[in-house]
XYZ file of C-alpha atoms in Angstrom:
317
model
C -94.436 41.987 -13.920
C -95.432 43.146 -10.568
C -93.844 39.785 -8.540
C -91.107 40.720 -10.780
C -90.515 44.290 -9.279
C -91.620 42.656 -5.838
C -88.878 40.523 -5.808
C -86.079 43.108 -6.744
C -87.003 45.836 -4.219
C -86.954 43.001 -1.671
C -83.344 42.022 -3.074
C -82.018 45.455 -3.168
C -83.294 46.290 0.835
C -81.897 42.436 1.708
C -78.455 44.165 0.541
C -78.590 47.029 2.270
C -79.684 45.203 5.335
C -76.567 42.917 5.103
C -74.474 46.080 4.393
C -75.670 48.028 7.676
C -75.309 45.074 9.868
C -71.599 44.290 8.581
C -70.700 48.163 8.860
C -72.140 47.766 12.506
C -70.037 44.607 13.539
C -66.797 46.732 11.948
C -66.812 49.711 13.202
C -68.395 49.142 16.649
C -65.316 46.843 17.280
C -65.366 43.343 17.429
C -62.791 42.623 19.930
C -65.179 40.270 23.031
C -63.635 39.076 26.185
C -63.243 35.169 25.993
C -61.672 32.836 29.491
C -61.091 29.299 28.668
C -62.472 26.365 30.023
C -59.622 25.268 32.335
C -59.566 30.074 33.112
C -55.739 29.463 32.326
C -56.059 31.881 29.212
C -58.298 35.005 28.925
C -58.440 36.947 25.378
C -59.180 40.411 24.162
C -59.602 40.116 20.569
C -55.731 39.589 19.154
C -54.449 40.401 22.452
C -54.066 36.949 24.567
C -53.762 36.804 28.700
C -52.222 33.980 30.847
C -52.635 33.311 34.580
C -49.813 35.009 36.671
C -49.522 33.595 40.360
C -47.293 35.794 42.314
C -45.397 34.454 44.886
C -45.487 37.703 46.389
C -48.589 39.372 46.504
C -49.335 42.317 44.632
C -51.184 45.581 44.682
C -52.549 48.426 42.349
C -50.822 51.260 42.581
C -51.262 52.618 39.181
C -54.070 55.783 39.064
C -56.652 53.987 37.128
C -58.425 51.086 36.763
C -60.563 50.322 33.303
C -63.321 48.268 34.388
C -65.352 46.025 31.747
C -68.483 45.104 33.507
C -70.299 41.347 33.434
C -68.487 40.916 29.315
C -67.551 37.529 30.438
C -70.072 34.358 29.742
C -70.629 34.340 33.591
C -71.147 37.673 34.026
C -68.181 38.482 35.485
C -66.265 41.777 35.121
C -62.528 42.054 33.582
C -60.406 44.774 35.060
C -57.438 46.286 33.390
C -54.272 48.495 33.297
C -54.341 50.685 30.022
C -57.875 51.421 27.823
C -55.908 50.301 24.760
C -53.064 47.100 24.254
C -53.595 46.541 28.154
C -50.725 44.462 29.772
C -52.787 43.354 32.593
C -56.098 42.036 32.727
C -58.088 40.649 36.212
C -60.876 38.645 37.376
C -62.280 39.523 40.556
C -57.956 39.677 42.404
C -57.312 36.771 39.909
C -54.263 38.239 37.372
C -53.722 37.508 33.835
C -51.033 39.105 32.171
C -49.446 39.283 28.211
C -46.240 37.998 27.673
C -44.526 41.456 28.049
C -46.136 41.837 31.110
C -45.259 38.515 32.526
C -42.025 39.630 31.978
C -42.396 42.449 33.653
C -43.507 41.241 37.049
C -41.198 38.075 37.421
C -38.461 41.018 37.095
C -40.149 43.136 40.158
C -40.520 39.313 41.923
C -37.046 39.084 41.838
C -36.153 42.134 43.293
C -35.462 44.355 40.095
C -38.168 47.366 40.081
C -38.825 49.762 37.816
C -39.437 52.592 40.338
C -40.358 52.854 44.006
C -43.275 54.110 46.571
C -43.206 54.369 50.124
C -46.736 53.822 51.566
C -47.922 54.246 55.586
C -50.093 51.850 57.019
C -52.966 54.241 56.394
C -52.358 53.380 52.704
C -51.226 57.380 51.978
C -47.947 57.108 49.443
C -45.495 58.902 47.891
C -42.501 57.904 44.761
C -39.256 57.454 46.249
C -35.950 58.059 44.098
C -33.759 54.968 43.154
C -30.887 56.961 44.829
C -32.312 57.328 48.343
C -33.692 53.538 48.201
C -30.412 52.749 47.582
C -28.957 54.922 50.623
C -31.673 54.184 52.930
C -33.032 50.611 52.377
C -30.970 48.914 50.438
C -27.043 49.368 51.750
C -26.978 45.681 53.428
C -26.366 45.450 56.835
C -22.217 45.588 56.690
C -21.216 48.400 59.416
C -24.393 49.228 60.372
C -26.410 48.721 63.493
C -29.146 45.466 63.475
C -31.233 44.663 66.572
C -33.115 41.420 66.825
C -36.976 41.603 67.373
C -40.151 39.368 68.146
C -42.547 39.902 65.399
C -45.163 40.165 67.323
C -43.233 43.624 69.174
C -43.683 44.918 65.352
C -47.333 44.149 64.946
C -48.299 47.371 66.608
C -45.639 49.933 65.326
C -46.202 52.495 63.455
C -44.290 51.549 59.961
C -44.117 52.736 56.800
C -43.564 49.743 53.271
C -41.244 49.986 50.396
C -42.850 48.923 47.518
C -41.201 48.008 44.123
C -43.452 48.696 40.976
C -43.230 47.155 37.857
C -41.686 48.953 34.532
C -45.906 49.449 33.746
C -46.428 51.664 36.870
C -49.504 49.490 37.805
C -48.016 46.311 39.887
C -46.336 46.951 43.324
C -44.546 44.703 45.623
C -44.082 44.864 49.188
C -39.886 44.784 49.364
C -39.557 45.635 53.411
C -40.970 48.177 55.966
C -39.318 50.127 58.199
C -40.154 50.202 61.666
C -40.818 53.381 64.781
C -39.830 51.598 67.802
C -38.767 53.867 70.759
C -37.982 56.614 68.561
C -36.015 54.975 65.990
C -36.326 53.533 62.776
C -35.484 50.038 61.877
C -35.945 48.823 58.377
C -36.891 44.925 57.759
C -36.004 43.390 54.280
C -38.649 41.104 53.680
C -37.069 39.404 49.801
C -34.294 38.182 52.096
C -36.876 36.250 54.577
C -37.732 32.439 54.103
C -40.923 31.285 53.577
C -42.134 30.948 57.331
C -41.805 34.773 57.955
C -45.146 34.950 55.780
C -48.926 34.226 55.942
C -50.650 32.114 53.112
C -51.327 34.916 51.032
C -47.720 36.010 51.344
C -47.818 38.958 53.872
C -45.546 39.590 56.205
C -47.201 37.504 59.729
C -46.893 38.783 63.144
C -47.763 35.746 64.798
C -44.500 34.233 66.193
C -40.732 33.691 65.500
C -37.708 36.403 65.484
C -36.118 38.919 62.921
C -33.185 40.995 62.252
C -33.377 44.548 61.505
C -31.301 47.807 60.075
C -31.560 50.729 62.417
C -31.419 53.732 59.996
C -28.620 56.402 60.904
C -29.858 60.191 61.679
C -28.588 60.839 57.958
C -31.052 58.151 56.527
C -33.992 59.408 58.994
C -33.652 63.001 57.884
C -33.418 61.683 54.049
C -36.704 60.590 54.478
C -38.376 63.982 55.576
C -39.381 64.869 52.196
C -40.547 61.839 51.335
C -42.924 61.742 54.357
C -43.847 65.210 53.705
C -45.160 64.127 50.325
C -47.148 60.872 51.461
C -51.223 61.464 50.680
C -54.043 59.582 50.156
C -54.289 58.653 46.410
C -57.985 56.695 45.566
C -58.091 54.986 42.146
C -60.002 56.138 39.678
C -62.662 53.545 37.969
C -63.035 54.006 34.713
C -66.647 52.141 33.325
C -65.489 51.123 29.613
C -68.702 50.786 27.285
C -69.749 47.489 25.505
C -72.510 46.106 24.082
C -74.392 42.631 24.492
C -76.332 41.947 21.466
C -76.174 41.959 17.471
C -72.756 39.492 18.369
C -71.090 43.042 18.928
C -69.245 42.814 22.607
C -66.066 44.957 23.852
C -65.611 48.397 23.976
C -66.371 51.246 21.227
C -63.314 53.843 21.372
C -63.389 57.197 20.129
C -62.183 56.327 16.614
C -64.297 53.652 16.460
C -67.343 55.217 17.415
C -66.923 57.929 15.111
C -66.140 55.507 12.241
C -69.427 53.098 13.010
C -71.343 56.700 13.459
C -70.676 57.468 9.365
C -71.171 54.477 8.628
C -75.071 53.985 9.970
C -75.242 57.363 8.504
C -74.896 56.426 5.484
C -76.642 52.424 5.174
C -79.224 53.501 7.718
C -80.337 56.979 6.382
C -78.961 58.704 3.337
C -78.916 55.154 1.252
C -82.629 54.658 2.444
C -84.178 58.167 2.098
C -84.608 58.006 -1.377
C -86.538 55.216 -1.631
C -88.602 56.859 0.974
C -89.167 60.137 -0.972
C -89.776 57.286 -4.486
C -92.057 55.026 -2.008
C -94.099 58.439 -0.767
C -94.162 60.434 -4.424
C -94.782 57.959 -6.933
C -97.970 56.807 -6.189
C -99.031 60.252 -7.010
C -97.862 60.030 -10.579
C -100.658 57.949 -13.446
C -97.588 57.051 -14.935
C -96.135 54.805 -12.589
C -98.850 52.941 -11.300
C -98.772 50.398 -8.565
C -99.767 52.513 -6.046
C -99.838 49.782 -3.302
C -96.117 48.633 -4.042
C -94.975 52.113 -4.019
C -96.300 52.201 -0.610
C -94.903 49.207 0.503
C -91.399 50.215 -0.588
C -91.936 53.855 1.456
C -93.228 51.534 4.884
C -89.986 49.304 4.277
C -87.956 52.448 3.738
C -89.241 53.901 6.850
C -89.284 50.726 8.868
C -85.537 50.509 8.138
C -84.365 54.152 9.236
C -86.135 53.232 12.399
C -83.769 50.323 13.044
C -81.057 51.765 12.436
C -81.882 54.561 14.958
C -82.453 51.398 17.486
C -79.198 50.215 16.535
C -76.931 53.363 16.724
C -79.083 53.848 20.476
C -78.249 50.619 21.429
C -74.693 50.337 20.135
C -73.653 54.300 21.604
């Protein structure tokens, strides 16, 4: 009789352990960063990265960055565009990007941006209207007034670099810069330059050969005032996103999520356990029940497993 009663309290808290540690995995979320072998596919979950290799180089200008630190099997960090369905994931200036986003920046390769910034060489920026891109930058050269100069004579100058940025707001491109030489502005196109115009990580070199350039009329100049006038210093903003190494749970825990693994430990690690506490604790008391010792042993188990469960919500939130 008593291995009997043994045996089913030991059942009964092997189900509730199974129960807890299932409603953990759940609700904590169970999406884990995963890189292949050959680092040609990175996942998220459902949500599957490939390797993009610009053949222009690219920069951040979106306003944050969502940073999951050392989730990879190397320890390495993941960096990304959105907290939820990001479009672009990267590994230490390495990008991977979904298949809308792939999309996305062969279309600002070629030339076809979403919207524009003009940045100084200080790295201060400011949007720039389609329109007066259109007026300023990109009116060809027909009719207007070109002047041929060594790169190197441009090194130096003070310039300012249209960038093209994806339909994400996240990815720019370097499309041109325009140059102040002896008081005037001359604007270099740099998607209509061959390949020798550029270093191997596909800037714009200064060391040697010649290149054409658009003087900008007074109208142009004094259409870029405002635009000037509005150029500051953005910094991004990091954002640390939360995950957990251990119990197989990895990722991030979101808002809803949280909440939703909070109830749940609530309820498997403390209101489903109490009870047996309170029987374990009051029924060695009673003549009628007997088996003091086992009554015991159920309260220490009972007690024993509210404690892990505190251990798991501290480690999990």
């Amino acid at each position: 009789m008593k291995l009997k009663m043994t045996k089913r309290i030991f059942c009964l808290l092997s189900c509730l352990l199974v129960c807890a540690l299932l409603s953990c995995t759940a609700f904590a979320g169970e999406a884990a960063w995963s890189l292949s072998y050959d680092e040609e596919t990175l996942t998220y979950g459902e949500i599957t990265f490939t390797l993009y290799e610009p053949y222009f180089p690219l920069r951040v200008v979106g306003d944050v960055v969502y940073c999951y630190n050392y989730v990879l099997n190397d320890y390495r960090s993941v960096d990304t565009n959105a907290e939820h369905d990001p479009t672009y994931a990267d590994i230490y200036d390495v990008i991977y990007t979904t298949e809308r986003g792939r999309e996305a920046l062969d279309r600002l390769m070629e030339g076809e941006a979403d919207s524009y910034m003009l940045t100084s060489k200080y790295d201060a920026s400011a949007p720039i209207s389609r329109e007066l891109v259109n007026y300023v930058f990109l009116a060809g050269t027909n009719g207007r007034e070109t002047r041929t100069f060594d790169v190197e004579d441009l090194e130096d100058a003070l310039y300012y670099t249209l960038l093209g940025v994806d339909e994400y707001g996240y990815y720019g491109c370097a499309y041109g810069a325009v140059y102040l030489v002896e008081g005037h502005l001359y604007y270099v196109h740099y998607m209509d330059l061959g390949n020798q115009y550029f270093d191997a990580y596909g800037n714009f070199s200064y060391r040697r050969g010649t290149v054409e350039a658009v003087r900008l009329t007074k109208d142009q100049r004094l259409s870029l005032k405002n635009t000037e006038g509005e150029m500051i210093y953005r910094p991004l903003e990091y954002v640390t996103m939360e995950h957990s190494g251990g119990i197989g749970i990895q990722g991030t825990v979101d808002s809803s999520s949280r909440s939703a693994f909070t109830t749940g430990m609530v309820v498997f690690g403390f209101l489903i356990p109490a009870p047996l506490l309170m029987v374990g604790l009051l029924f060695p008391r009673s003549a009628k029940r007997g088996y003091a010792k086992y009554w015991y042993v159920l309260a220490g188990i009972a007690a024993l497993w509210m404690l892990l469960s505190v251990l798991l919500m501290v480690i999990v939130l």
